[in-house]
Coordinates of N, CA and C in Angstrom, one line a residue:
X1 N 14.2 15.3 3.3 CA 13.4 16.0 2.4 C 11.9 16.1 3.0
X2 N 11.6 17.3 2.8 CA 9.7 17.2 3.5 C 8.9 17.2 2.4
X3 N 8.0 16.4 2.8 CA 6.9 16.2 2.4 C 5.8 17.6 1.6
X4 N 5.9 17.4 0.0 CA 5.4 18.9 -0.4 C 3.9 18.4 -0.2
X5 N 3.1 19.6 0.0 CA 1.5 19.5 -0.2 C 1.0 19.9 -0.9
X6 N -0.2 19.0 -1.1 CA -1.1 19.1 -2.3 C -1.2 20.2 -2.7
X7 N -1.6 21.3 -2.5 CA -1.1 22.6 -3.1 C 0.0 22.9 -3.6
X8 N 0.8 22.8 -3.4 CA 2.1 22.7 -3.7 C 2.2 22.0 -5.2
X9 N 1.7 20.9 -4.8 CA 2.1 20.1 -6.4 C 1.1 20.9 -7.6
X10 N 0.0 20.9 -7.0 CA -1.3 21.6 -7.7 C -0.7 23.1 -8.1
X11 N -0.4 23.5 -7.3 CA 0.5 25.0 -8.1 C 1.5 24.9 -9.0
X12 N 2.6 23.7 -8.5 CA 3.9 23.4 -10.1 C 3.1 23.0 -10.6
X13 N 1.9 22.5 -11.1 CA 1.5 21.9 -12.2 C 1.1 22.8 -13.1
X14 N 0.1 23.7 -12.5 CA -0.5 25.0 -13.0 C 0.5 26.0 -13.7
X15 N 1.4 26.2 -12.6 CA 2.7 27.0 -12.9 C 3.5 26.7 -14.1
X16 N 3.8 25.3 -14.3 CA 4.7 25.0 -15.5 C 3.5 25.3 -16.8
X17 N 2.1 24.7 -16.7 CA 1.1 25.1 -18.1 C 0.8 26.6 -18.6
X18 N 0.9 27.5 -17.0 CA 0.8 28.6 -17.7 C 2.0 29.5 -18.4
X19 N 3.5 28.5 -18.0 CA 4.7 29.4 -18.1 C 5.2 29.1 -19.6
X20 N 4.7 27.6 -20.0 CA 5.0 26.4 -20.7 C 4.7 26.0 -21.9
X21 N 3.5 26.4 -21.5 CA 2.5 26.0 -22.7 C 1.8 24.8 -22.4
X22 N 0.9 24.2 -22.7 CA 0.5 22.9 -23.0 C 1.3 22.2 -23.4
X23 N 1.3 20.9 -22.5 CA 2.4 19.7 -22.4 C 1.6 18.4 -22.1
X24 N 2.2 17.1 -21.9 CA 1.7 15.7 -22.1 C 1.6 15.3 -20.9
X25 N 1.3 14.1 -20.3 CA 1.0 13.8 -18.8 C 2.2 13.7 -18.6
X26 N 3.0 12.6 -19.6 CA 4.4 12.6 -18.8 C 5.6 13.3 -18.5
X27 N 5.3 14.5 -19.3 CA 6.4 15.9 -18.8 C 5.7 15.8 -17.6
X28 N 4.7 16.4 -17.2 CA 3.9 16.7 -16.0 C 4.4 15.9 -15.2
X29 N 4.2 14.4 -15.2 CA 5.3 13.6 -14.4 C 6.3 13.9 -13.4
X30 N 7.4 14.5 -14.6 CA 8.6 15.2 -14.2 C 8.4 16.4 -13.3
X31 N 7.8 17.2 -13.5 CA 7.8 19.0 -13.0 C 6.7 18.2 -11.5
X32 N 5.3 17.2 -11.7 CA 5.2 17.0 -10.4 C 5.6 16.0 -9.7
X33 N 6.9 15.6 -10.0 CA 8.0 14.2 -9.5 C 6.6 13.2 -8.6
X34 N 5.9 12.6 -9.5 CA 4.6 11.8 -9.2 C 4.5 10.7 -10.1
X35 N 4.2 10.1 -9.9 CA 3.8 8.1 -11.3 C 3.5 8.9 -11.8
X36 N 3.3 8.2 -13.1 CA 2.1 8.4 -13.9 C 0.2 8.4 -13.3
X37 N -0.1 6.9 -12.9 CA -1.1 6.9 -12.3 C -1.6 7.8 -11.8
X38 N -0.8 8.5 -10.5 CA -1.3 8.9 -9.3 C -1.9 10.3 -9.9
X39 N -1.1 10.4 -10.9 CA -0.9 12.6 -11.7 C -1.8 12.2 -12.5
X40 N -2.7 11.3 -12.9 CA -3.5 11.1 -13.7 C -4.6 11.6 -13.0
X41 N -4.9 10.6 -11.7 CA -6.3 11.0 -10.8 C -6.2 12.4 -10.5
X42 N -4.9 13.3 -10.3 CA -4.7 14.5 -9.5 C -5.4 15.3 -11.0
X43 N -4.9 15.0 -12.3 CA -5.3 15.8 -13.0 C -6.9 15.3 -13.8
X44 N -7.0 14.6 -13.6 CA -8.9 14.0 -13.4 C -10.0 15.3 -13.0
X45 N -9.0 15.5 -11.6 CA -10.0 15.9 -10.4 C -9.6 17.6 -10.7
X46 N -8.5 17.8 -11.5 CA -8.7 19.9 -11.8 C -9.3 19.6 -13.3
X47 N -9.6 18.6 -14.0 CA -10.6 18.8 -15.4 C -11.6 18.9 -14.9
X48 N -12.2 18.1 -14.1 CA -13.4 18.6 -13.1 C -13.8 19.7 -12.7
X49 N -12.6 20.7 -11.6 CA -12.7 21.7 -11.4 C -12.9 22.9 -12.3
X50 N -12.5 22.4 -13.3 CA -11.9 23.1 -14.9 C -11.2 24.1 -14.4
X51 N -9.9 23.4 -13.9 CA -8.5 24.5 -13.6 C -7.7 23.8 -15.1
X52 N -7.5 22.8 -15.8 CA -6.9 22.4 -16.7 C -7.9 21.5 -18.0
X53 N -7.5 21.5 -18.8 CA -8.1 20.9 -20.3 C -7.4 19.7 -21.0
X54 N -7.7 18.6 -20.8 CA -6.8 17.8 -21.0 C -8.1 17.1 -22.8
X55 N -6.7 17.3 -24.0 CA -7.1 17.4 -25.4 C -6.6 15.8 -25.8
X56 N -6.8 15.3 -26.3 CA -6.4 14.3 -27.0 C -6.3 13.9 -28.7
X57 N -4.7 13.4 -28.5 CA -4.4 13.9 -30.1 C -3.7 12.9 -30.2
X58 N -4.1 11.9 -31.4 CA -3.5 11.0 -31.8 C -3.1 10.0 -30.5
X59 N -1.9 9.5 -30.0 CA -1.8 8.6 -28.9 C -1.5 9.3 -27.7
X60 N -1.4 10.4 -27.6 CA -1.3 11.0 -26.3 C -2.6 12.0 -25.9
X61 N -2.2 12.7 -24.8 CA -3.2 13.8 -24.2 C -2.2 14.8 -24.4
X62 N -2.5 15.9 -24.6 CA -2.3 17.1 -23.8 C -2.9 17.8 -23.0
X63 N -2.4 18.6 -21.8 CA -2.6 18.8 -20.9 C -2.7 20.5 -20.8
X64 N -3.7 21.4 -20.4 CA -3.6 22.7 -20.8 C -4.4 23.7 -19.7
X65 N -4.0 24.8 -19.6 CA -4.4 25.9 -18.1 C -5.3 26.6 -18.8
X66 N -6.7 26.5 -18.1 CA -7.9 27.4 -18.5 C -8.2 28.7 -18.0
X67 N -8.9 29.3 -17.9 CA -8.7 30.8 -17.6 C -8.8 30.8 -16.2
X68 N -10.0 29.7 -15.8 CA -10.5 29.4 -14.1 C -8.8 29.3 -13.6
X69 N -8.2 28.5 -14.6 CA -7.0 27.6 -13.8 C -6.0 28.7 -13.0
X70 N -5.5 29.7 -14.4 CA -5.0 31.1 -14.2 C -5.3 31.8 -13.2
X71 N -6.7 31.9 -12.7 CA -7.2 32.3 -11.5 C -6.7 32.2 -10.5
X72 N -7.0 30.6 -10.5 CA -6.4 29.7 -9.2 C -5.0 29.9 -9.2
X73 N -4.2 29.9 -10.3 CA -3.0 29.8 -10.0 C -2.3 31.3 -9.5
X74 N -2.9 32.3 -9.5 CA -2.9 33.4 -8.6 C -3.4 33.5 -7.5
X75 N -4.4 32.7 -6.9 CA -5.0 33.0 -5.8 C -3.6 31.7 -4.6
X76 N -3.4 30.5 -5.3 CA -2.3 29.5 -4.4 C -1.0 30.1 -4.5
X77 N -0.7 31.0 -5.3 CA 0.9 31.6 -5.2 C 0.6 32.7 -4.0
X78 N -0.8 33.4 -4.0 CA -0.8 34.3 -3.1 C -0.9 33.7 -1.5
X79 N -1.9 32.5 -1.4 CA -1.7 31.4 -0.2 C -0.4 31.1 0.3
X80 N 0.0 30.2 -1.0 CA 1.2 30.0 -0.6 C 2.3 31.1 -0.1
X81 N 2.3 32.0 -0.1 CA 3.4 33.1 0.0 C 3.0 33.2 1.7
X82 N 1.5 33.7 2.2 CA 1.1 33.6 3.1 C 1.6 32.6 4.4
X83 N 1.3 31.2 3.7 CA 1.6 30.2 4.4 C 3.6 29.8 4.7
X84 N 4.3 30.4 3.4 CA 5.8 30.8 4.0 C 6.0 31.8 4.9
X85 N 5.4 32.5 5.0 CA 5.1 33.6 5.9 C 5.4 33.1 7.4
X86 N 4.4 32.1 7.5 CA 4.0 31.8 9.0 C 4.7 30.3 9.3
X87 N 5.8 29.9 8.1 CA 6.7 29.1 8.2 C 5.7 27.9 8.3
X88 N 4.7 27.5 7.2 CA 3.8 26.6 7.3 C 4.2 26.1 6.0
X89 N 5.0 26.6 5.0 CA 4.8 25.9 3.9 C 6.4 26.4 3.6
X90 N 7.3 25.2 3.3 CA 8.4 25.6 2.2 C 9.0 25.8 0.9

């Protein structure tokens, strides 16, 4: 199995919030086959970016795609298609 890249993961994530709806860290988990921990920092650093909105409701978070996010998540599906292109990305 090869090794997906951070883009890669960063696009399922985007991909599943915008297809999905708003969902919890630990679905996210699943769709970016990642700990808990590690999808924590990764989604730290796109509330930063403000590609996602992470809400807090009672004992959990939700996790959610902002408009910026939507952006982005058009600009890495068009990358990424690129980068299958030139057999850089699977």
């Amino acid at each position: 199995m090869r090794k997906r890249s951070r883009a890669r993961i960063v696009y399922e994530i985007l991909y599943h919030l915008a297809y999905r709806g708003p969902t919890t860290i630990t679905d996210l988990t699943y769709v970016a086959r990642m700990p808990y921990d590690r999808l924590e920092n990764l989604l730290r650093e796109l509330e930063k970016k403000g590609l996602i909105s992470i809400a807090y409701e009672r004992a959990s978070k939700r996790v959610s795609i902002t408009e910026r996010g939507l952006k982005s998540l058009e600009d890495l599906e068009k990358a990424i298609k690129i980068l299958e292109k030139l057999g850089l990305e699977s």
